[in-house]
């Protein structure tokens, strides 16, 4: 017997009481059978979207064209989708025509993998498993429902999903299913980047994202999606520091970064992305800066948010910081400013640790503790670290210099902050106003 939550049971009961068929379906059933905690509960039903909408007080038409509505009950969201038997896929992305059916078996047959084509009735405890999903869960394999070539030709995202599930569950991809990926790359090429984004993010939350990326490399998917990452394959690094080539070093650093922190994992995955192009003998000059620009391109292409991009490229560009005890307090303050503020310290240090774990031998990272202590001290002293901490603002600059708003104002504030980073005592309104006048002169 599988343990299902009360609210999900209520939804199934309401649908069935009104004469419809209804089951929990897909990932939640798979995860229950694996003894994992499902993160969402999807329902499949013979009721049409308008009928579902009538049955519950709060319903949002989230994917109504595909038969999906979101039922909001007890403050939780449930995706309720009408049984579908999809018609031909036209563009490798969307079925040309979504056809509703009253047959749960047809609905299961359109699903991607055997382990995802499972439906469960929490009332009768009936488990519908038409394609050997339970057997494949035991064998730990990802296997397409039906003919893999056909299924991957219909929807190019499924190939990426196969790699994602392999990483997420620690499963192997069954051999025919794996072989079909390489043969349908042209279909995957047509997939919208927004859909790839979601799969990549899910892959990054696996225990070992490297499993998924390596499967993508072996099948040819990586060349389509992140060719820059593949470019590091076989690029050797000095043996005294490194046991991996650039590609594996990036992947291992990604695995070593904390699982719950997607931005950190992406920064780790991309931190040495431009080492191949910057390689000069045993050196990789400027690979952090060039790499940050490349990371930005990759993340833009994959539709990451501007906030994510800023955070991740900042980490990539700063990952080579080289702290020594000789740093003056001004140098520590400049460091905080350079990395974009205190909120990035923890991630940058975590990136350094992940980077270090993916090397030949872990070096002593005591210096991070020392630097952290010095940062804490500076924070405790309430020193100005950002423009916003200055005791004057843009209006003061405009009034003192009698200039309009514009880049000039920013330049003056930057110059003031530079002085204050050197000498915190200067952060006093009278002193700064005088410095603004000097600046004009
Ligand atoms: P997760 O735990 O990551 O949410 P999931 O299996 O629930 O895994 P979803 O992307 O939420 O994955 O999709 C829900 C279900 O819908 C899947 O289990 C599968 O049955 C079906 N499905 C999703 N995407 C596809 C697709 N591209 N082709 C066929 N079936 C799909
Ligand atoms: Mg799901």
Tab-separated table of C-alpha atoms and ligand atoms in Angstrom:
chain	number	residue	atom	x	y	z
A	1	UNK	CA	0.000	0.000	0.000
A	2	UNK	CA	1.315	3.430	-0.924
A	3	UNK	CA	0.979	6.368	1.429
A	4	UNK	CA	-0.743	9.289	-0.234
A	5	UNK	CA	-1.623	12.683	1.264
A	6	UNK	CA	-5.138	13.524	2.430
A	7	UNK	CA	-5.674	16.401	0.054
A	8	UNK	CA	-4.642	14.391	-3.007
A	9	UNK	CA	-7.020	11.650	-1.860
A	10	UNK	CA	-9.791	14.245	-1.534
A	11	UNK	CA	-9.315	15.311	-5.150
A	12	UNK	CA	-9.418	11.748	-6.424
A	13	UNK	CA	-12.516	11.084	-4.278
A	14	UNK	CA	-14.333	14.174	-5.577
A	15	UNK	CA	-13.662	13.198	-9.177
A	16	UNK	CA	-14.715	9.591	-8.666
A	17	UNK	CA	-17.821	10.533	-6.657
A	18	UNK	CA	-18.894	12.528	-9.690
A	19	UNK	CA	-18.565	9.549	-11.978
A	20	UNK	CA	-15.130	10.215	-13.451
A	21	UNK	CA	-12.048	8.016	-13.409
A	22	UNK	CA	-9.109	9.497	-11.544
A	23	UNK	CA	-5.623	8.390	-10.565
A	24	UNK	CA	-2.399	9.751	-9.176
A	25	UNK	CA	0.073	9.528	-12.025
A	26	UNK	CA	3.679	9.864	-13.140
A	27	UNK	CA	6.493	11.102	-10.932
A	28	UNK	CA	4.594	10.893	-7.649
A	29	UNK	CA	3.736	7.212	-8.129
A	30	UNK	CA	7.304	6.473	-9.240
A	31	UNK	CA	8.732	8.252	-6.196
A	32	UNK	CA	6.323	6.512	-3.799
A	33	UNK	CA	7.394	3.129	-5.144
A	34	UNK	CA	11.030	4.161	-4.672
A	35	UNK	CA	10.320	5.179	-1.084
A	36	UNK	CA	11.048	8.826	-1.899
A	37	UNK	CA	9.012	11.857	-0.923
A	38	UNK	CA	7.113	13.112	-4.002
A	39	UNK	CA	7.488	16.881	-4.411
A	40	UNK	CA	4.175	17.211	-6.250
A	41	UNK	CA	1.051	15.162	-6.808
A	42	UNK	CA	-0.293	14.932	-10.340
A	43	UNK	CA	-3.744	13.627	-11.116
A	44	UNK	CA	-4.945	12.125	-14.385
A	45	UNK	CA	-8.672	11.891	-14.994
A	46	UNK	CA	-11.381	11.228	-17.544
A	47	UNK	CA	-13.016	14.534	-16.549
A	48	UNK	CA	-12.514	17.350	-19.094
A	49	UNK	CA	-10.843	20.552	-17.908
A	50	UNK	CA	-14.176	22.443	-17.720
A	51	UNK	CA	-15.652	19.608	-15.674
A	52	UNK	CA	-12.709	19.634	-13.276
A	53	UNK	CA	-13.051	23.400	-13.003
A	54	UNK	CA	-16.716	23.059	-11.942
A	55	UNK	CA	-15.916	20.524	-9.217
A	56	UNK	CA	-13.467	22.558	-7.149
A	57	UNK	CA	-13.753	26.036	-5.652
A	58	UNK	CA	-10.310	27.239	-6.738
A	59	UNK	CA	-8.916	26.211	-10.124
A	60	UNK	CA	-6.376	27.909	-12.414
A	61	UNK	CA	-6.230	27.158	-16.166
A	62	UNK	CA	-2.447	26.583	-16.171
A	63	UNK	CA	-2.132	24.397	-19.261
A	64	UNK	CA	-5.655	24.309	-20.515
A	65	UNK	CA	-4.646	23.663	-24.174
A	66	UNK	CA	-3.023	20.438	-23.037
A	67	UNK	CA	-5.870	19.510	-20.716
A	68	UNK	CA	-4.177	20.650	-17.511
A	69	UNK	CA	-5.705	22.764	-14.779
A	70	UNK	CA	-4.283	23.435	-11.334
A	71	UNK	CA	-6.599	22.684	-8.452
A	72	UNK	CA	-5.722	24.682	-5.348
A	73	UNK	CA	-6.943	22.895	-2.257
A	74	UNK	CA	-5.868	23.293	1.377
A	75	UNK	CA	-3.294	25.829	0.074
A	76	UNK	CA	-1.617	23.196	-2.091
A	77	UNK	CA	-1.443	22.974	-5.883
A	78	UNK	CA	-2.358	19.858	-7.818
A	79	UNK	CA	-2.040	19.519	-11.563
A	80	UNK	CA	-5.103	17.715	-12.852
A	81	UNK	CA	-4.816	16.609	-16.479
A	82	UNK	CA	-7.452	15.015	-18.650
A	83	UNK	CA	-6.577	11.611	-20.169
A	84	UNK	CA	-4.945	12.347	-23.516
A	85	UNK	CA	-4.060	10.277	-26.530
A	86	UNK	CA	-1.805	12.565	-28.499
A	87	UNK	CA	-1.986	12.815	-32.245
A	88	UNK	CA	1.031	13.238	-34.513
A	89	UNK	CA	3.810	15.509	-33.347
A	90	UNK	CA	4.532	18.091	-36.000
A	91	UNK	CA	7.572	20.051	-34.922
A	92	UNK	CA	9.339	17.774	-32.471
A	93	UNK	CA	7.819	19.834	-29.708
A	94	UNK	CA	4.068	19.803	-29.525
A	95	UNK	CA	1.425	17.319	-30.537
A	96	UNK	CA	-0.464	18.801	-33.508
A	97	UNK	CA	-3.681	17.952	-31.824
A	98	UNK	CA	-4.412	17.073	-28.229
A	99	UNK	CA	-7.146	14.466	-28.146
A	100	UNK	CA	-8.970	13.687	-24.924
A	101	UNK	CA	-9.938	10.109	-24.208
A	102	UNK	CA	-11.743	8.090	-21.551
A	103	UNK	CA	-9.067	5.439	-21.551
A	104	UNK	CA	-6.379	5.674	-18.890
A	105	UNK	CA	-4.304	3.091	-20.763
A	106	UNK	CA	-4.079	5.340	-23.803
A	107	UNK	CA	-3.024	8.185	-21.549
A	108	UNK	CA	-0.247	6.104	-20.014
A	109	UNK	CA	0.992	5.054	-23.459
A	110	UNK	CA	1.762	8.672	-24.443
A	111	UNK	CA	4.039	9.140	-21.431
A	112	UNK	CA	7.800	9.166	-21.796
A	113	UNK	CA	9.334	6.384	-19.704
A	114	UNK	CA	8.012	3.141	-18.235
A	115	UNK	CA	8.781	4.311	-14.704
A	116	UNK	CA	6.689	7.455	-15.355
A	117	UNK	CA	3.782	5.607	-16.968
A	118	UNK	CA	2.260	4.437	-13.716
A	119	UNK	CA	-1.179	5.311	-12.352
A	120	UNK	CA	-2.405	4.638	-8.830
A	121	UNK	CA	-5.874	4.724	-7.330
A	122	UNK	CA	-5.489	5.496	-3.605
A	123	UNK	CA	-9.042	4.260	-2.898
A	124	UNK	CA	-8.858	0.796	-4.460
A	125	UNK	CA	-5.027	0.592	-4.198
A	126	UNK	CA	-5.012	-0.436	-7.848
A	127	UNK	CA	-1.695	0.243	-9.617
A	128	UNK	CA	-1.815	0.375	-13.397
A	129	UNK	CA	1.524	-0.619	-14.870
A	130	UNK	CA	1.071	-1.438	-18.553
A	131	UNK	CA	4.735	-1.140	-19.551
A	132	UNK	CA	6.697	-2.860	-16.804
A	133	UNK	CA	7.490	0.299	-14.875
A	134	UNK	CA	7.784	-1.476	-11.523
A	135	UNK	CA	10.173	-4.028	-12.985
A	136	UNK	CA	12.301	-1.207	-14.451
A	137	UNK	CA	12.321	0.592	-11.114
A	138	UNK	CA	13.777	-2.568	-9.593
A	139	UNK	CA	16.280	-2.875	-12.451
A	140	UNK	CA	17.049	0.847	-12.088
A	141	UNK	CA	16.639	1.622	-15.746
A	142	UNK	CA	15.134	4.436	-17.789
A	143	UNK	CA	13.302	2.883	-20.709
A	144	UNK	CA	11.078	4.575	-23.267
A	145	UNK	CA	7.436	3.583	-23.477
A	146	UNK	CA	7.100	1.874	-26.879
A	147	UNK	CA	9.659	2.440	-29.645
A	148	UNK	CA	12.365	4.802	-28.375
A	149	UNK	CA	13.176	6.180	-31.834
A	150	UNK	CA	9.549	7.002	-32.440
A	151	UNK	CA	9.090	8.515	-28.998
A	152	UNK	CA	12.216	10.680	-29.204
A	153	UNK	CA	11.263	11.771	-32.709
A	154	UNK	CA	7.922	13.025	-31.386
A	155	UNK	CA	9.434	15.175	-28.672
A	156	UNK	CA	13.119	16.063	-28.561
A	157	UNK	CA	12.985	16.994	-24.893
A	158	UNK	CA	12.534	13.358	-23.881
A	159	UNK	CA	16.191	12.598	-24.675
A	160	UNK	CA	17.301	15.263	-22.209
A	161	UNK	CA	14.752	14.033	-19.693
A	162	UNK	CA	16.236	10.536	-19.941
A	163	UNK	CA	19.632	11.925	-18.886
A	164	UNK	CA	18.005	14.024	-16.182
A	165	UNK	CA	16.184	11.047	-14.660
A	166	UNK	CA	19.348	8.921	-14.875
A	167	UNK	CA	21.198	11.567	-12.853
A	168	UNK	CA	18.328	12.226	-10.475
A	169	UNK	CA	17.624	8.576	-9.692
A	170	UNK	CA	21.111	7.141	-10.248
A	171	UNK	CA	19.660	4.844	-12.945
A	172	UNK	CA	21.088	3.567	-16.246
A	173	UNK	CA	19.437	4.331	-19.558
A	174	UNK	CA	18.332	1.105	-21.237
A	175	UNK	CA	20.471	0.401	-24.332
A	176	UNK	CA	17.870	0.877	-27.117
A	177	UNK	CA	16.624	4.025	-25.414
A	178	UNK	CA	20.193	5.312	-25.107
A	179	UNK	CA	20.971	4.525	-28.745
A	180	UNK	CA	17.873	6.409	-29.887
A	181	UNK	CA	19.100	9.647	-28.285
A	182	UNK	CA	22.065	9.948	-30.643
A	183	UNK	CA	19.814	9.290	-33.617
A	184	UNK	CA	17.288	11.995	-32.832
A	185	UNK	CA	19.580	14.937	-32.052
A	186	UNK	CA	18.031	16.936	-34.885
A	187	UNK	CA	14.710	16.748	-33.034
A	188	UNK	CA	16.228	17.865	-29.743
A	189	UNK	CA	17.833	20.783	-31.562
A	190	UNK	CA	14.343	22.190	-32.129
A	191	UNK	CA	13.334	22.148	-28.469
A	192	UNK	CA	12.573	25.542	-26.932
A	193	UNK	CA	15.361	26.697	-24.590
A	194	UNK	CA	12.823	27.375	-21.828
A	195	UNK	CA	12.052	23.653	-21.705
A	196	UNK	CA	15.744	22.745	-21.705
A	197	UNK	CA	16.235	25.223	-18.868
A	198	UNK	CA	13.805	23.367	-16.630
A	199	UNK	CA	15.437	19.993	-17.284
A	200	UNK	CA	18.955	21.346	-16.712
A	201	UNK	CA	17.865	22.897	-13.416
A	202	UNK	CA	16.383	19.570	-12.333
A	203	UNK	CA	19.561	17.789	-13.398
A	204	UNK	CA	21.542	20.224	-11.245
A	205	UNK	CA	19.548	19.202	-8.196
A	206	UNK	CA	20.601	15.561	-8.520
A	207	UNK	CA	23.136	14.114	-6.076
A	208	UNK	CA	25.541	13.863	-8.995
A	209	UNK	CA	24.680	16.106	-11.945
A	210	UNK	CA	27.852	14.749	-13.592
A	211	UNK	CA	25.980	11.536	-14.428
A	212	UNK	CA	23.515	13.502	-16.535
A	213	UNK	CA	26.088	15.734	-18.231
A	214	UNK	CA	28.314	12.781	-19.078
A	215	UNK	CA	25.358	10.929	-20.617
A	216	UNK	CA	24.630	14.068	-22.601
A	217	UNK	CA	28.239	14.110	-23.806
A	218	UNK	CA	28.246	10.438	-24.750
A	219	UNK	CA	25.033	10.750	-26.728
A	220	UNK	CA	25.849	14.020	-28.472
A	221	UNK	CA	23.321	16.126	-26.559
A	222	UNK	CA	25.993	18.178	-24.835
A	223	UNK	CA	27.355	19.391	-28.201
A	224	UNK	CA	23.901	20.797	-28.909
A	225	UNK	CA	23.163	22.286	-25.534
A	226	UNK	CA	26.464	23.293	-23.879
A	227	UNK	CA	29.243	22.709	-26.458
A	228	UNK	CA	31.538	24.978	-24.409
A	229	UNK	CA	31.524	22.406	-21.621
A	230	UNK	CA	32.400	19.585	-23.971
A	231	UNK	CA	35.362	21.604	-25.271
A	232	UNK	CA	37.192	20.838	-22.021
A	233	UNK	CA	37.077	17.088	-22.668
A	234	UNK	CA	40.625	15.768	-22.959
A	235	UNK	CA	42.201	19.154	-22.206
A	236	UNK	CA	44.993	18.231	-19.827
A	237	UNK	CA	45.988	20.248	-16.763
A	238	UNK	CA	49.237	20.279	-14.752
A	239	UNK	CA	49.411	16.935	-12.966
A	240	UNK	CA	50.773	18.282	-9.710
A	241	UNK	CA	47.433	20.020	-9.081
A	242	UNK	CA	44.971	18.137	-11.211
A	243	UNK	CA	43.847	14.564	-11.644
A	244	UNK	CA	41.088	15.477	-14.113
A	245	UNK	CA	40.973	17.116	-17.509
A	246	UNK	CA	39.132	20.437	-17.687
A	247	UNK	CA	35.768	18.846	-18.513
A	248	UNK	CA	35.844	16.359	-15.641
A	249	UNK	CA	37.179	18.968	-13.265
A	250	UNK	CA	34.176	21.198	-14.013
A	251	UNK	CA	31.783	18.270	-13.557
A	252	UNK	CA	33.400	17.100	-10.319
A	253	UNK	CA	33.359	20.626	-8.908
A	254	UNK	CA	29.654	20.812	-9.759
A	255	UNK	CA	28.964	17.525	-7.912
A	256	UNK	CA	30.973	18.784	-4.937
A	257	UNK	CA	28.963	22.026	-4.648
A	258	UNK	CA	25.960	21.990	-2.309
A	259	UNK	CA	22.968	20.295	-3.905
A	260	UNK	CA	20.363	22.828	-2.847
A	261	UNK	CA	22.209	25.802	-4.349
A	262	UNK	CA	21.595	25.810	-8.113
A	263	UNK	CA	23.498	29.069	-8.738
A	264	UNK	CA	26.550	27.713	-6.930
A	265	UNK	CA	26.371	24.464	-8.864
A	266	UNK	CA	26.182	26.348	-12.149
A	267	UNK	CA	29.119	28.518	-11.129
A	268	UNK	CA	31.088	25.363	-10.320
A	269	UNK	CA	30.082	23.726	-13.608
A	270	UNK	CA	31.160	26.782	-15.581
A	271	UNK	CA	34.044	28.117	-13.488
A	272	UNK	CA	36.781	26.828	-15.811
A	273	UNK	CA	34.697	26.862	-18.985
A	274	UNK	CA	37.273	28.908	-20.923
A	275	UNK	CA	40.382	27.094	-19.762
A	276	UNK	CA	40.592	25.326	-23.141
A	277	UNK	CA	40.791	28.587	-25.084
A	278	UNK	CA	43.119	30.233	-22.545
A	279	UNK	CA	45.561	27.337	-22.322
A	280	UNK	CA	49.152	28.376	-22.835
A	281	UNK	CA	51.421	25.547	-21.791
A	282	UNK	CA	50.723	25.005	-18.115
A	283	UNK	CA	48.876	28.301	-17.698
A	284	UNK	CA	45.353	29.452	-18.331
A	285	UNK	CA	45.735	33.211	-18.278
A	286	UNK	CA	42.589	35.250	-17.723
A	287	UNK	CA	40.331	32.201	-17.981
A	288	UNK	CA	38.225	33.568	-15.126
A	289	UNK	CA	37.324	36.767	-16.999
A	290	UNK	CA	36.887	35.165	-20.425
A	291	UNK	CA	34.986	32.370	-18.716
A	292	UNK	CA	32.568	34.788	-17.057
A	293	UNK	CA	31.660	36.200	-20.478
A	294	UNK	CA	31.117	32.718	-21.882
A	295	UNK	CA	29.088	31.705	-18.836
A	296	UNK	CA	26.888	34.720	-19.495
A	297	UNK	CA	26.281	33.589	-23.081
A	298	UNK	CA	25.448	30.059	-22.020
A	299	UNK	CA	23.089	31.149	-19.261
A	300	UNK	CA	21.339	33.686	-21.495
A	301	UNK	CA	20.891	31.058	-24.162
A	302	UNK	CA	19.362	28.735	-21.573
A	303	UNK	CA	17.011	31.458	-20.349
A	304	UNK	CA	18.314	31.910	-16.841
A	305	UNK	CA	17.112	35.047	-15.090
A	306	UNK	CA	19.220	38.199	-15.079
A	307	UNK	CA	19.630	37.878	-11.320
A	308	UNK	CA	20.951	34.316	-11.682
A	309	UNK	CA	23.270	35.358	-14.494
A	310	UNK	CA	24.683	38.239	-12.485
A	311	UNK	CA	25.306	36.044	-9.473
A	312	UNK	CA	26.837	33.147	-11.406
A	313	UNK	CA	29.067	35.204	-13.719
A	314	UNK	CA	30.241	37.181	-10.689
A	315	UNK	CA	31.329	33.954	-9.014
A	316	UNK	CA	33.053	32.692	-12.164
A	317	UNK	CA	34.917	35.958	-12.674
A	318	UNK	CA	36.102	36.064	-9.038
A	319	UNK	CA	36.898	32.391	-8.485
A	320	UNK	CA	40.668	32.923	-8.773
A	321	UNK	CA	40.943	35.369	-5.831
A	322	UNK	CA	44.221	34.861	-4.088
A	323	UNK	CA	44.069	35.851	-0.446
A	324	UNK	CA	47.200	36.112	1.664
A	325	UNK	CA	47.659	37.323	5.223
A	326	UNK	CA	49.488	40.338	3.814
A	327	UNK	CA	46.267	41.807	2.498
A	328	UNK	CA	45.590	45.146	4.161
A	329	UNK	CA	42.158	45.866	5.594
A	330	UNK	CA	41.616	48.146	2.610
A	331	UNK	CA	42.364	45.172	0.349
A	332	UNK	CA	39.776	43.077	2.190
A	333	UNK	CA	37.210	45.883	1.813
A	334	UNK	CA	38.028	46.137	-1.902
A	335	UNK	CA	37.639	42.384	-2.207
A	336	UNK	CA	34.133	42.538	-0.721
A	337	UNK	CA	33.228	45.308	-3.113
A	338	UNK	CA	34.741	43.487	-6.105
A	339	UNK	CA	32.753	40.306	-5.484
A	340	UNK	CA	29.540	42.314	-5.405
A	341	UNK	CA	29.013	42.499	-1.676
A	342	UNK	CA	28.844	40.447	1.467
A	343	UNK	CA	25.998	38.316	0.177
A	344	UNK	CA	28.430	36.636	-2.232
A	345	UNK	CA	31.133	35.739	0.257
A	346	UNK	CA	29.629	32.421	1.335
A	347	UNK	CA	29.032	31.246	-2.239
A	348	UNK	CA	32.472	32.285	-3.418
A	349	UNK	CA	34.100	30.404	-0.555
A	350	UNK	CA	31.866	27.392	-1.247
A	351	UNK	CA	32.930	27.554	-4.898
A	352	UNK	CA	36.582	27.574	-3.850
A	353	UNK	CA	35.986	24.496	-1.678
A	354	UNK	CA	34.158	22.655	-4.482
A	355	UNK	CA	36.933	23.600	-6.929
A	356	UNK	CA	39.488	22.342	-4.436
A	357	UNK	CA	37.694	19.038	-3.924
A	358	UNK	CA	37.903	18.396	-7.661
A	359	UNK	CA	41.702	18.685	-7.643
A	360	UNK	CA	44.568	16.235	-7.209
A	361	UNK	CA	44.875	16.825	-3.500
A	362	UNK	CA	42.928	19.109	-1.279
A	363	UNK	CA	45.061	21.985	-0.175
A	364	UNK	CA	44.859	23.645	3.207
A	365	UNK	CA	41.967	26.083	3.104
A	366	UNK	CA	42.694	27.603	6.492
A	367	UNK	CA	43.125	30.950	4.688
A	368	UNK	CA	39.364	31.027	4.045
A	369	UNK	CA	38.713	30.925	7.775
A	370	UNK	CA	41.194	33.743	8.297
A	371	UNK	CA	39.676	35.860	5.537
A	372	UNK	CA	36.183	35.204	6.912
A	373	UNK	CA	37.283	36.432	10.345
A	374	UNK	CA	38.670	39.615	8.859
A	375	UNK	CA	35.483	40.174	6.874
A	376	UNK	CA	33.388	39.664	10.020
A	377	UNK	CA	35.522	42.231	11.818
A	378	UNK	CA	35.078	44.778	9.038
A	379	UNK	CA	31.326	44.186	9.044
A	380	UNK	CA	31.324	44.642	12.819
A	381	UNK	CA	33.022	48.004	12.386
A	382	UNK	CA	30.225	49.103	10.059
A	383	UNK	CA	32.646	50.268	7.380
A	384	UNK	CA	31.274	51.547	4.096
A	385	UNK	CA	31.554	48.813	1.477
A	386	UNK	CA	29.104	50.057	-1.139
A	387	UNK	CA	28.038	53.367	-2.662
A	388	UNK	CA	24.866	53.103	-0.595
A	389	UNK	CA	26.938	53.120	2.593
A	390	UNK	CA	28.472	56.517	1.812
A	391	UNK	CA	27.318	59.446	3.912
A	392	UNK	CA	26.606	61.416	0.725
A	393	UNK	CA	24.387	60.424	-2.183
A	394	UNK	CA	23.792	61.314	-5.827
A	395	UNK	CA	21.758	64.388	-4.956
A	396	UNK	CA	24.653	65.738	-2.851
A	397	UNK	CA	26.963	65.289	-5.833
A	398	UNK	CA	24.525	66.986	-8.243
A	399	UNK	CA	23.941	69.919	-5.917
A	400	UNK	CA	27.597	70.407	-4.984
A	401	UNK	CA	28.855	70.218	-8.547
A	402	UNK	CA	25.728	71.709	-10.097
A	403	UNK	CA	25.479	68.903	-12.638
A	404	UNK	CA	22.405	66.970	-13.855
A	405	UNK	CA	21.809	63.281	-13.180
A	406	UNK	CA	24.011	61.134	-15.390
A	407	UNK	CA	27.082	58.900	-15.505
A	408	UNK	CA	29.258	61.650	-14.093
A	409	UNK	CA	27.459	61.389	-10.748
A	410	UNK	CA	28.192	57.672	-10.576
A	411	UNK	CA	31.844	58.281	-11.390
A	412	UNK	CA	32.174	60.748	-8.537
A	413	UNK	CA	30.509	58.363	-6.077
A	414	UNK	CA	32.799	55.534	-7.248
A	415	UNK	CA	35.849	57.730	-6.695
A	416	UNK	CA	34.606	58.618	-3.205
A	417	UNK	CA	34.051	54.991	-2.336
A	418	UNK	CA	37.577	54.136	-3.477
A	419	UNK	CA	38.921	56.701	-1.024
A	420	UNK	CA	36.676	55.461	1.776
A	421	UNK	CA	37.692	51.847	1.168
A	422	UNK	CA	41.282	52.990	1.726
A	423	UNK	CA	40.420	55.061	4.758
A	424	UNK	CA	37.030	54.492	6.431
A	425	UNK	CA	37.422	57.667	8.526
A	426	UNK	CA	36.697	59.721	5.406
A	427	UNK	CA	33.086	58.533	5.438
A	428	UNK	CA	31.730	61.659	7.030
A	429	UNK	CA	29.391	64.077	5.287
A	430	UNK	CA	31.488	67.262	5.647
A	431	UNK	CA	34.652	65.475	4.528
A	432	UNK	CA	32.952	63.904	1.544
A	433	UNK	CA	31.341	67.175	0.424
A	434	UNK	CA	34.778	68.725	0.487
A	435	UNK	CA	36.180	65.808	-1.516
A	436	UNK	CA	33.424	66.318	-4.105
A	437	UNK	CA	34.534	69.954	-4.521
A	438	UNK	CA	38.157	68.835	-4.846
A	439	UNK	CA	37.025	66.353	-7.470
A	440	UNK	CA	35.532	69.186	-9.542
A	441	UNK	CA	38.730	71.130	-9.318
B	1	LIG	P1	9.672	15.254	-11.280
B	1	LIG	O1	9.835	14.503	-10.020
B	1	LIG	O2	10.927	15.834	-11.741
B	1	LIG	O3	8.550	16.235	-11.269
B	1	LIG	P2	8.011	13.864	-13.126
B	1	LIG	O4	8.064	12.460	-13.633
B	1	LIG	O5	6.822	14.228	-12.306
B	1	LIG	O6	9.340	14.120	-12.368
B	1	LIG	P3	7.253	16.006	-14.830
B	1	LIG	O7	8.069	16.776	-15.781
B	1	LIG	O8	6.673	16.700	-13.653
B	1	LIG	O9	8.147	14.787	-14.372
B	1	LIG	O10	6.096	15.314	-15.683
B	1	LIG	C1	5.020	14.611	-15.084
B	1	LIG	C2	4.686	13.358	-15.894
B	1	LIG	O11	4.229	13.735	-17.199
B	1	LIG	C3	5.860	12.432	-16.151
B	1	LIG	O12	6.008	11.509	-15.087
B	1	LIG	C4	5.454	11.758	-17.431
B	1	LIG	O13	4.506	10.722	-17.193
B	1	LIG	C5	4.738	12.850	-18.183
B	1	LIG	N1	5.621	13.639	-19.071
B	1	LIG	C6	6.227	14.811	-18.774
B	1	LIG	N2	6.920	15.286	-19.800
B	1	LIG	C7	6.733	14.420	-20.816
B	1	LIG	C8	7.172	14.368	-22.168
B	1	LIG	N3	7.959	15.307	-22.676
B	1	LIG	N4	6.743	13.324	-22.918
B	1	LIG	C9	5.941	12.363	-22.414
B	1	LIG	N5	5.502	12.360	-21.160
B	1	LIG	C10	5.885	13.361	-20.357
B	2	LIG	MG1	6.522	16.169	-11.697
